[in-house]
XYZ file of C-alpha atoms in Angstrom:
760
model
C -67.612 154.656 162.969
C -66.037 157.579 164.602
C -68.163 160.098 166.383
C -67.325 163.800 165.847
C -66.647 165.600 169.036
C -67.364 169.003 167.486
C -70.282 170.134 165.330
C -69.839 169.594 161.624
C -69.372 173.023 160.018
C -67.920 172.319 156.644
C -68.118 169.327 154.228
C -65.392 168.306 151.774
C -66.773 165.688 149.264
C -64.275 163.544 147.340
C -65.754 162.054 144.106
C -63.783 158.927 143.307
C -61.341 156.789 145.093
C -58.301 157.456 142.893
C -54.617 157.671 143.780
C -54.857 161.352 144.685
C -57.906 160.926 147.008
C -56.342 158.125 148.981
C -53.531 160.464 149.631
C -56.053 163.179 150.858
C -57.568 160.792 153.183
C -54.280 159.547 154.712
C -53.229 163.255 155.250
C -56.532 164.159 156.891
C -56.353 161.002 159.071
C -53.038 162.001 160.423
C -54.103 165.621 161.023
C -57.962 166.090 161.167
C -59.379 169.500 160.860
C -62.016 170.097 163.638
C -65.476 170.939 162.228
C -64.527 169.669 158.752
C -66.093 166.383 157.540
C -64.805 164.441 154.583
C -67.162 162.216 152.479
C -66.050 159.802 149.792
C -68.407 158.893 147.093
C -67.244 155.785 145.083
C -68.902 153.008 143.286
C -66.283 150.544 144.410
C -65.077 149.707 147.849
C -61.652 148.474 146.772
C -59.703 150.732 144.461
C -56.914 149.152 142.498
C -53.351 150.539 142.323
C -52.386 150.897 138.688
C -48.704 150.260 139.287
C -49.504 146.622 140.483
C -52.256 145.647 138.175
C -49.974 144.096 135.483
C -48.370 141.983 138.271
C -51.937 140.960 139.448
C -52.921 140.135 135.858
C -49.744 138.124 135.509
C -50.595 136.127 138.675
C -47.674 137.591 140.936
C -50.050 139.334 143.417
C -53.424 138.423 145.085
C -56.408 140.778 144.840
C -55.916 142.364 148.363
C -52.320 143.142 147.703
C -53.159 145.480 144.619
C -56.360 147.053 146.104
C -56.771 149.826 148.596
C -59.713 149.245 150.851
C -61.484 152.628 150.621
C -64.148 151.917 153.210
C -61.482 150.932 155.770
C -59.283 153.923 154.876
C -62.333 156.222 155.127
C -63.188 154.847 158.601
C -59.535 155.363 159.697
C -59.732 158.986 158.493
C -63.037 159.621 160.192
C -64.534 160.137 156.743
C -68.012 159.039 155.609
C -67.966 156.444 152.810
C -70.935 156.489 150.507
C -70.811 153.572 147.964
C -72.520 155.022 145.056
C -71.669 156.591 141.667
C -71.575 160.281 141.028
C -73.470 161.203 137.856
C -73.497 164.948 137.930
C -72.664 168.218 139.768
C -75.160 170.942 140.580
C -72.764 173.810 141.202
C -75.683 176.299 141.985
C -76.925 174.086 144.834
C -73.431 172.825 145.692
C -74.593 169.156 145.584
C -73.179 165.970 144.056
C -75.783 164.075 142.072
C -75.682 160.402 142.721
C -77.158 157.341 140.763
C -78.921 155.714 143.587
C -79.195 158.178 146.568
C -80.201 161.788 147.323
C -77.819 164.535 146.293
C -74.901 165.019 148.598
C -74.134 168.730 149.680
C -70.547 170.131 149.633
C -68.703 173.245 150.607
C -65.708 171.978 148.578
C -65.648 169.090 146.129
C -62.789 167.213 144.551
C -62.999 164.851 141.521
C -60.515 162.016 141.151
C -62.461 159.394 138.955
C -59.759 158.570 136.419
C -60.467 158.277 132.618
C -63.155 156.591 130.730
C -63.054 154.722 127.402
C -63.916 156.905 124.408
C -64.946 154.010 122.138
C -68.204 155.247 120.543
C -66.427 156.801 117.564
C -65.205 153.314 116.612
C -68.154 151.448 115.168
C -68.832 148.282 117.289
C -66.144 148.905 119.854
C -68.501 149.500 122.772
C -70.447 146.322 122.098
C -67.445 143.897 121.321
C -64.377 145.139 123.008
C -63.406 145.066 126.721
C -62.085 148.425 128.019
C -59.356 148.653 130.574
C -60.616 151.962 131.829
C -62.180 153.105 134.038
C -59.620 151.182 135.941
C -61.770 150.729 139.119
C -63.981 148.373 137.081
C -61.252 146.414 135.551
C -61.060 143.426 137.959
C -64.615 142.180 137.048
C -63.840 142.508 133.534
C -60.581 140.688 133.752
C -62.032 137.863 135.703
C -64.752 137.390 133.060
C -62.121 137.630 130.253
C -59.999 135.088 132.053
C -62.768 132.621 132.413
C -63.676 133.000 128.680
C -60.220 132.640 127.478
C -59.296 129.538 129.518
C -62.543 127.831 128.492
C -62.271 128.686 124.896
C -61.733 125.564 122.834
C -59.019 125.363 120.227
C -56.991 128.395 119.242
C -57.642 131.809 121.062
C -57.032 135.012 119.353
C -56.504 137.944 121.563
C -56.226 141.569 120.214
C -54.912 144.350 122.362
C -55.574 147.922 121.006
C -53.016 150.409 122.315
C -49.308 150.672 121.970
C -48.469 152.865 124.933
C -46.649 151.564 128.168
C -50.078 150.422 129.495
C -51.098 148.399 126.329
C -47.658 146.745 126.015
C -47.311 145.955 129.649
C -50.923 144.538 129.727
C -50.333 142.403 126.661
C -47.177 140.845 128.086
C -48.987 140.213 131.427
C -51.934 138.593 129.957
C -49.915 136.385 127.775
C -47.669 135.278 130.625
C -50.642 134.446 132.679
C -52.660 132.633 130.087
C -49.668 130.680 129.004
C -49.240 129.431 132.631
C -53.057 128.690 132.894
C -53.163 126.711 129.779
C -50.025 124.743 130.771
C -51.523 123.992 134.140
C -54.618 122.699 132.475
C -52.597 120.326 130.274
C -53.406 122.282 127.080
C -51.033 123.573 124.423
C -50.127 127.205 125.247
C -49.316 127.644 121.480
C -53.081 127.778 121.200
C -52.678 131.474 122.173
C -52.273 133.950 119.322
C -51.738 137.536 120.518
C -51.799 140.630 118.293
C -50.954 144.192 119.526
C -52.281 147.155 117.446
C -51.157 150.780 117.692
C -51.914 153.678 115.357
C -48.507 155.117 115.988
C -45.332 154.131 114.068
C -43.757 152.798 117.194
C -44.720 151.487 120.596
C -44.159 153.346 123.762
C -43.734 156.637 121.885
C -42.856 158.637 125.124
C -39.922 156.544 126.007
C -36.355 156.093 124.551
C -35.448 153.899 121.766
C -33.380 151.671 124.112
C -36.561 151.057 126.201
C -38.503 150.294 123.044
C -35.906 147.770 121.941
C -36.273 145.825 125.250
C -40.154 145.385 124.618
C -39.698 144.613 120.939
C -37.428 141.709 122.124
C -40.095 140.767 124.789
C -42.985 140.725 122.254
C -40.913 138.765 119.712
C -39.896 136.202 122.361
C -43.524 135.581 123.175
C -44.455 135.453 119.472
C -46.813 138.386 119.832
C -47.617 140.027 116.587
C -47.121 143.782 116.596
C -48.974 145.907 114.077
C -47.907 149.492 113.921
C -49.404 152.328 111.886
C -52.608 150.235 112.394
C -55.424 152.407 113.647
C -58.509 150.346 114.431
C -61.532 151.755 112.702
C -64.287 149.306 113.192
C -65.021 146.333 115.471
C -67.313 143.453 114.876
C -67.947 140.101 116.796
C -64.841 138.046 116.411
C -62.767 140.533 114.314
C -61.621 144.159 113.961
C -60.636 146.232 111.113
C -57.591 148.484 110.713
C -57.276 151.761 108.671
C -55.797 149.843 105.698
C -59.197 148.115 105.336
C -57.768 144.716 106.564
C -59.882 142.610 108.911
C -58.147 140.687 111.719
C -59.813 137.762 113.570
C -59.954 138.193 117.282
C -61.905 136.132 119.875
C -61.272 138.735 122.620
C -60.492 142.514 122.035
C -59.015 144.459 124.909
C -59.055 148.309 124.512
C -56.278 150.366 126.196
C -56.385 153.612 124.333
C -58.687 156.571 123.523
C -59.410 157.526 127.042
C -61.147 160.755 127.999
C -63.204 162.376 130.668
C -66.550 160.864 132.011
C -69.596 161.824 129.986
C -71.379 163.486 132.902
C -68.631 166.127 133.142
C -69.983 167.644 130.008
C -73.099 168.945 131.867
C -71.291 170.438 134.829
C -70.377 173.770 133.238
C -66.703 173.210 134.179
C -64.028 174.051 131.519
C -62.877 170.930 129.894
C -60.009 170.223 127.420
C -60.450 168.577 123.964
C -60.442 165.135 125.410
C -63.175 165.963 128.077
C -60.756 166.162 130.902
C -61.146 168.946 133.628
C -58.878 171.872 133.195
C -57.279 172.961 136.426
C -54.944 175.631 137.778
C -51.718 174.984 139.523
C -53.791 174.867 142.781
C -55.719 172.082 141.246
C -58.890 174.264 141.358
C -61.046 174.258 138.179
C -60.691 177.347 135.956
C -64.287 178.514 136.561
C -65.187 177.365 140.072
C -62.844 177.682 143.067
C -64.998 175.326 145.087
C -64.267 172.461 142.668
C -60.916 170.636 142.587
C -59.723 167.889 140.289
C -56.649 165.634 140.278
C -55.344 162.490 138.581
C -56.081 161.410 135.009
C -59.383 163.165 135.098
C -57.572 166.597 135.367
C -55.301 168.534 133.131
C -52.966 171.116 134.592
C -53.122 173.770 131.794
C -49.752 175.195 132.646
C -48.065 171.982 132.974
C -49.776 169.201 130.832
C -48.498 165.814 131.493
C -48.915 162.194 130.313
C -51.636 160.409 132.007
C -49.623 158.284 134.395
C -50.256 157.002 137.850
C -47.163 158.687 139.155
C -48.782 162.194 138.769
C -51.933 161.251 140.518
C -49.924 159.823 143.383
C -47.740 162.975 143.609
C -50.823 165.192 143.489
C -52.269 163.629 146.648
C -50.340 165.869 149.096
C -50.782 169.232 147.319
C -54.441 168.425 146.811
C -54.929 167.635 150.517
C -53.005 170.881 151.608
C -55.062 173.118 149.241
C -58.384 171.567 150.284
C -57.411 172.252 153.866
C -56.309 175.849 153.043
C -59.429 176.639 150.966
C -61.800 175.326 153.716
C -59.948 177.653 156.155
C -59.829 180.552 153.809
C -56.021 180.573 153.515
C -53.836 181.135 150.637
C -53.370 178.185 148.300
C -50.022 176.961 146.966
C -49.351 176.167 143.383
C -48.109 172.658 142.477
C -45.626 172.067 139.609
C -45.431 168.382 138.577
C -41.869 167.184 137.516
C -41.006 167.094 133.969
C -39.243 163.810 133.992
C -40.262 160.703 135.997
C -39.150 157.177 136.586
C -41.336 154.505 134.939
C -40.983 150.858 135.875
C -42.617 148.800 133.247
C -42.825 144.927 133.728
C -42.599 142.293 130.993
C -45.110 139.656 132.387
C -42.573 137.662 134.234
C -40.753 138.987 137.173
C -38.670 141.132 134.975
C -38.942 144.946 134.550
C -37.453 147.838 132.550
C -36.703 151.143 134.291
C -37.088 154.365 132.046
C -36.344 157.973 132.739
C -35.718 160.220 129.988
C -32.723 158.852 128.046
C -31.877 156.519 130.949
C -32.925 152.899 131.024
C -31.870 149.558 132.604
C -33.541 146.173 132.890
C -33.470 142.915 134.781
C -35.042 140.794 137.504
C -33.459 143.102 139.992
C -35.555 145.980 138.484
C -38.696 143.999 139.042
C -37.661 143.484 142.678
C -36.989 147.147 143.011
C -40.366 147.914 141.578
C -42.067 145.348 143.852
C -40.447 146.899 146.920
C -41.599 150.313 145.960
C -45.131 149.312 145.059
C -45.454 147.305 148.388
C -44.234 150.231 150.395
C -46.739 152.447 148.652
C -49.669 150.077 149.400
C -48.546 149.605 153.071
C -49.259 153.298 153.659
C -52.835 152.744 152.985
C -53.538 149.230 154.074
C -51.295 148.852 157.048
C -53.054 151.381 159.235
C -51.407 152.147 162.627
C -53.624 152.924 165.605
C -54.235 156.694 165.916
C -52.940 158.392 168.831
C -55.704 160.144 170.844
C -53.598 163.368 170.888
C -53.695 163.480 166.963
C -57.471 163.385 166.811
C -57.983 167.074 167.546
C -60.546 166.442 170.385
C -59.726 169.588 172.367
C -58.807 171.913 169.705
C -61.332 174.692 168.935
C -62.951 175.045 165.425
C -60.971 177.098 163.072
C -63.327 176.983 160.211
C -64.269 180.575 159.076
C -68.011 181.105 159.160
C -70.313 183.861 158.142
C -72.269 185.892 160.668
C -75.320 183.705 160.629
C -73.260 180.498 160.690
C -71.282 181.834 163.698
C -74.492 182.191 165.631
C -75.503 178.626 164.694
C -72.080 177.366 165.639
C -72.118 178.973 169.137
C -75.644 177.516 169.522
C -74.433 174.071 168.511
C -71.615 173.981 170.963
C -73.441 175.714 173.843
C -74.785 173.894 176.834
C -77.937 172.208 175.507
C -81.378 172.499 176.937
C -83.164 169.308 177.934
C -86.813 168.274 177.674
C -88.458 169.856 174.660
C -85.582 172.151 174.331
C -83.481 169.319 172.965
C -85.806 169.020 169.915
C -84.545 169.748 166.482
C -85.648 173.130 165.282
C -89.086 173.212 163.559
C -87.773 174.930 160.462
C -84.947 172.546 160.065
C -87.295 169.585 160.468
C -89.916 170.884 158.083
C -87.446 171.601 155.412
C -85.821 168.242 155.774
C -89.224 166.396 155.586
C -90.993 168.608 153.157
C -90.080 166.720 150.003
C -90.724 163.299 151.370
C -93.788 161.618 150.126
C -95.023 158.744 152.155
C -97.232 156.112 150.556
C -100.926 156.947 150.935
C -103.340 154.766 152.724
C -107.009 155.452 153.040
C -107.006 154.327 156.603
C -104.673 157.359 157.546
C -106.960 160.229 158.392
C -104.200 162.605 159.958
C -100.589 161.888 158.766
C -97.059 163.282 158.371
C -97.791 166.628 156.799
C -100.703 167.547 158.879
C -100.001 170.140 161.697
C -101.436 168.152 164.404
C -99.263 166.518 167.113
C -100.591 162.858 166.641
C -101.693 160.710 163.835
C -105.101 159.299 163.315
C -105.266 155.847 161.702
C -108.288 153.646 161.248
C -108.186 149.890 161.862
C -110.255 148.375 159.114
C -113.173 146.063 160.043
C -112.147 142.433 160.397
C -108.533 143.299 161.068
C -106.459 143.143 164.276
C -103.676 145.687 164.983
C -100.044 144.393 165.412
C -97.690 146.842 167.121
C -93.873 146.693 167.484
C -91.085 149.268 168.233
C -87.349 149.246 167.513
C -84.555 151.857 168.136
C -80.881 151.789 167.827
C -77.875 154.167 167.099
C -75.994 154.334 163.849
C -73.410 151.733 163.252
C -72.442 152.992 159.784
C -71.464 156.490 158.580
C -73.906 156.778 155.758
C -77.309 158.122 157.082
C -79.125 157.148 153.785
C -78.204 153.432 154.263
C -78.641 153.604 157.962
C -82.268 154.843 157.308
C -82.916 151.841 155.128
C -81.491 149.427 157.579
C -83.354 150.862 160.604
C -86.656 150.760 158.742
C -86.118 147.100 157.643
C -85.092 146.163 161.103
C -88.386 147.727 162.546
C -90.656 146.145 159.936
C -89.213 142.672 160.464
C -91.350 142.046 163.654
C -94.503 142.778 161.660
C -93.593 140.625 158.713
C -92.457 137.746 160.975
C -95.895 137.439 162.428
C -97.412 137.285 158.941
C -98.911 140.831 159.165
C -99.121 143.521 156.778
C -97.361 146.838 157.706
C -99.757 149.828 157.915
C -98.211 152.887 159.486
C -95.068 153.932 161.222
C -93.977 156.650 163.583
C -90.191 157.629 163.626
C -88.043 158.730 166.513
C -84.496 159.990 165.814
C -81.634 161.675 167.580
C -79.151 163.759 165.495
C -75.827 165.152 166.415
C -75.851 168.907 166.903
C -74.298 171.274 164.248
C -75.103 173.933 161.655
C -78.671 173.828 160.544
C -77.874 173.023 157.151
C -75.797 170.008 158.200
C -78.471 168.696 160.550
C -81.153 169.309 157.925
C -79.189 167.156 155.394
C -78.623 164.328 157.850
C -82.196 163.994 158.656
C -83.200 164.359 154.967
C -80.632 161.553 153.829
C -81.656 159.309 156.737
C -85.335 159.669 156.332
C -85.265 159.352 152.499
C -83.619 155.906 152.910
C -86.185 154.933 155.587
C -89.095 156.120 153.468
C -87.959 154.221 150.394
C -88.268 150.963 152.473
C -91.518 152.005 154.236
C -93.117 152.931 150.906
C -92.046 149.663 149.317
C -93.761 147.866 152.192
C -96.890 150.037 151.622
C -96.464 151.382 155.170
C -97.315 155.048 155.757
C -94.994 157.296 157.700
C -97.390 159.287 159.861
C -95.087 161.268 162.081
C -92.438 161.156 164.608
C -89.970 163.049 166.945
C -86.465 164.255 166.281
C -84.165 165.425 169.034
C -80.473 166.374 169.435
C -78.120 163.681 170.680
C -74.403 162.863 170.749
C -74.934 160.014 168.201
C -77.160 159.480 165.244
C -79.903 156.960 166.144
C -83.296 156.045 164.551
C -86.179 153.893 165.376
C -89.677 153.334 164.510
C -93.018 152.230 166.176
C -94.888 150.354 163.443
C -98.464 149.344 163.373
C -99.468 146.339 161.272
C -102.678 144.583 160.341
C -103.648 140.872 160.245
C -107.115 139.459 159.461
C -109.140 138.195 162.412
C -109.619 134.895 160.731
C -105.907 134.440 160.028
C -103.362 132.761 162.259
C -100.471 134.841 163.147
C -96.968 133.300 162.944
C -96.054 133.350 166.544
C -92.813 132.101 168.083
C -94.550 129.349 170.095
C -95.999 127.223 167.318
C -92.995 124.986 166.378
C -94.064 121.550 165.663
C -92.027 118.166 165.913
C -90.816 116.985 162.535
C -90.788 120.501 160.896
C -87.630 121.808 159.219
C -86.075 125.007 160.373
C -85.315 127.592 157.663
C -83.118 130.777 157.791
C -83.501 133.215 155.046
C -80.472 135.524 155.448
C -76.822 134.929 156.391
C -75.659 135.814 159.993
C -72.601 137.708 161.356
C -73.534 141.389 161.392
C -72.528 141.821 165.019
C -68.997 140.601 164.637
C -68.471 142.323 161.280
C -69.340 145.751 162.410
C -67.393 145.406 165.653
C -64.431 144.599 163.427
C -65.274 147.432 161.018
C -64.863 149.801 164.039
C -61.541 148.238 164.821
C -60.465 148.354 161.158
C -60.501 144.715 161.207
C -62.952 144.019 158.457
C -62.482 144.101 154.690
C -64.769 146.689 152.914
C -66.338 144.178 150.694
C -67.486 142.143 153.856
C -69.207 145.298 155.052
C -70.702 145.884 151.604
C -72.189 142.488 151.517
C -73.463 142.700 155.148
C -75.187 146.094 154.214
C -76.724 144.534 151.134
C -78.143 141.779 153.320
C -79.482 144.205 155.965
C -81.188 146.386 153.374
C -83.132 143.220 152.029
C -86.647 143.354 153.119
C -88.190 140.393 154.726
C -91.626 141.167 153.338
C -91.631 138.782 150.444
C -89.950 136.074 152.474
C -92.572 136.176 155.031
C -95.212 135.857 152.417
C -93.473 132.873 150.830
C -93.111 131.174 154.185
C -96.850 131.490 154.804
C -97.612 130.125 151.421
C -95.528 127.021 152.080
C -97.127 126.284 155.508
C -94.933 127.839 157.985
C -96.469 127.749 161.489
C -93.918 129.757 163.588
C -91.542 132.554 162.654
C -89.364 135.276 164.099
C -86.922 137.761 162.709
C -83.199 137.461 163.897
C -82.150 140.568 165.862
C -80.194 141.360 169.004
C -80.491 137.942 170.797
C -78.733 136.199 168.004
C -79.674 132.836 166.381
C -79.505 130.795 169.610
C -81.412 133.287 171.691
C -84.264 133.556 169.217
C -84.511 129.901 168.667
C -84.756 129.323 172.522
C -87.528 131.919 172.511
C -89.307 129.616 170.131
C -88.641 126.179 171.568
C -89.632 126.956 175.121
C -93.295 128.270 174.466
C -93.730 125.546 171.818
C -92.739 122.667 174.173
C -90.249 121.231 171.818
C -86.534 120.691 171.317
C -84.432 121.609 168.194
C -81.470 120.533 166.461
C -79.092 122.808 164.407
C -76.580 121.820 161.770
C -73.553 124.111 162.169
C -72.320 123.288 158.680
C -75.528 124.485 157.141
C -75.575 127.970 158.779
C -75.420 130.705 156.178
C -72.778 133.153 157.050
C -71.908 136.606 155.794
C -68.464 136.769 154.139
C -65.800 137.458 156.678
C -67.745 136.449 159.702
C -65.789 133.472 160.537
C -62.590 135.362 160.087
C -63.525 138.130 162.478
C -64.758 135.782 165.184
C -61.563 133.743 164.819
C -59.756 136.963 165.402
C -61.669 137.390 168.751
C -63.616 140.439 167.531
C -67.152 140.095 168.969
C -70.148 142.393 169.346
C -70.511 144.198 172.778
C -73.889 142.378 173.066
C -72.178 138.988 172.696
C -71.339 138.267 176.336
C -75.031 138.834 177.348
C -76.185 136.401 174.605
C -73.484 133.803 175.575
C -75.267 133.234 178.830
C -77.824 131.139 176.881
C -75.081 128.520 176.163
C -76.644 126.438 178.953
C -79.497 125.652 176.509
C -77.164 123.672 174.275
C -76.823 120.018 175.036
C -73.105 119.028 175.543
C -72.077 122.554 174.760
C -68.539 121.837 175.975
C -68.226 119.659 172.971
C -68.808 122.512 170.549
C -67.163 125.521 172.252
C -64.163 125.366 170.080
C -66.011 124.893 166.816
C -65.270 127.869 164.545
C -68.995 128.592 164.078
C -69.986 128.363 167.652
C -69.486 132.035 168.575
C -71.867 132.913 165.687
C -74.669 131.230 167.442
C -74.686 134.159 169.790
C -73.878 137.020 167.327
C -76.535 139.823 167.600
C -78.062 140.658 164.295
C -79.371 143.777 162.807
C -82.171 143.622 160.222
C -81.595 139.830 160.142
C -83.422 137.108 158.244
C -86.490 135.163 159.138
C -86.191 131.949 161.186
C -89.318 129.726 160.574
C -90.520 126.223 160.902
C -92.008 124.614 157.682
C -93.425 120.956 157.254
C -90.715 118.715 156.069
C -92.527 117.620 152.969
C -92.775 121.271 151.780
C -89.393 122.584 152.929
C -87.559 121.824 149.545
C -90.177 123.767 147.504
C -90.007 126.538 150.199
C -86.207 126.949 149.899
C -86.371 127.025 146.196
C -89.153 129.692 146.113
C -87.267 131.913 148.646
C -84.069 131.670 146.588
C -85.949 132.692 143.578
C -87.490 135.700 145.295
C -83.982 137.157 146.128
C -82.961 135.287 149.343
C -80.043 133.329 147.797
C -78.567 132.316 151.192
C -81.771 130.547 152.433
C -80.843 127.287 154.006
C -82.377 124.453 156.103
C -80.342 124.761 159.252
C -82.017 122.213 161.436
C -85.192 120.493 162.558
C -87.727 120.537 165.288
C -87.690 117.555 167.740
C -90.115 116.319 170.337
C -89.490 117.696 173.782
C -86.967 115.599 175.679
C -86.428 115.159 179.366
C -83.160 117.069 179.510
C -83.078 120.777 180.434
C -81.156 121.661 177.269
C -83.525 122.054 174.367
C -80.932 122.835 171.629
C -78.752 119.982 169.959
C -75.977 120.730 167.627
C -74.476 118.624 164.940
C -72.198 118.932 161.936
C -72.791 117.420 158.523
């Protein structure tokens, strides 16, 4: 993650990862605005490009060729990426309401979320039809549909509802792909029966007759049945009804019509059109709130209404970025007038396409090659990211963001030479506001806690219990303070759980980059909200802490735990020969986040890594104890090998690891193969001398991952061999699906190298 060199003074929040917003990110990447922070809120990390989706469905493109990696693009632009779904807008408080996280404040907000299916007026459609929109969800639905269709016995009847360019193009792409799939499986492609329904009297109503003729021929050639003047009025399992009352059999129903604005827009108070889309001025600002912008399919320019086509969303990217920049700097905004005519390149399933612009049209394989070239050049702008020149990063430029008088005072304070010692603390009022709504779980042993005015907490150790203490602290490696708070709390609790103890209380210590009070307050609030969710889930009370200013966001916890005096702690030095070694989470966080900082990791790899890091070890530790584990540790900075050596030496045993069985995070092998390693890796590699015949394994693709430092990693434990199978199954059932037996404990040998490697 990029570190801002100037205090954050203004926030622009982008809701959605549509075609317009990727253009905004790219323009701000090439010309950042000092003091202005961009935040993207989107449910999906990879956003599809609508122009290439038919080719993807037809099998001409791979997944990554038709998707823009939003997380990677945001990192390139120095923007924060919050993987969540917006569900509302509080315009009075100027916050975006999210499904799974605290509200996100904005100074300006832009909405580019595409359209949503409006199927509820058609009885049974929401339950029995597969909507194409919202487009960002389409890949999951298509994969499920493809699996069902290729495994359907006998004839398969597919109905597509919608006769516009999208519906016709999708129908032909699906037919082409499924025809090829069935042929490859040795099945008769004639089993496919396609029906295309449109309520209009003709298909592609906004295109010329010549273009329609091309597609009539393409549909007829594929034996696709076309039903015009056939509005669908009801849907049931296995069939649909048209306005003439006739029922048509259909094993699968795909919906490519009746799109409108997302339901939550109705509660924003923004002015909407009859379809629920946001009405905007020529500046792309909403009619009744100049702080709210909208673009793409979700927006309707009231002075220049246009068809909902991807070309307009793409073209709006530049004026949207320029007007967001102008608005945040209090400069005049420029009106944008979309073109009246545009070029549409519509494919016919195979590598053949039709060009349409007004009355002009042409067709052929050369048109598909032309379309392919245009689409690939567009995607390269966002996926082939060149390194940024340092001179373009705006490091030395003064802030130009206009501020009111109070904000000017705060900004001067933020950039001034900072005090040390207690003068480096975050202000009391900022801290109290940020923490005031946090509600730590209550424990009767906590006599003086977080919301007391005292400078220290008072916590009783119950009779018959022993106290277990640990501390962890590290800087942020991800630009989402809420998720970072979750990971930091999980990481700190790991040591307590690994010893078989119960977490009791925690004290936080954090550093927060300087900035306007409101920005610092929100960062603390977001971070501590995430942390508190984890602590409360562990029944661990947050009793206090210390927050100071620093160049980088960082967080840690001193955690107290309890274990019964008559219980045996799961220490590192209790490995026993003959036991199996279990690992509960996949490894690879070190290399993946090193790659993320270099734009060398796919966004979905980072998503999976964060999901693993946010998974608590609490239930896993309990399960291991119940299945007779005698030794345990959580994997953190020393990596798998380092922590295993910490266990073998005091236990007086050797160990064998099976490289083939190591659970790995997606992408970890790819990033280490590219030579991208954590900065802590060289220190960990010094332990290679603990490996027997290590020269034999040094070129193994998984060898570097033995030294990869982990953050909030899984539990490494020893379990009796006769109980290991049941233990693994129990752990997987508890939500640790990557749990594996990765090796075994051996009697101590005479050699100095305690770790043996093997491969299944």
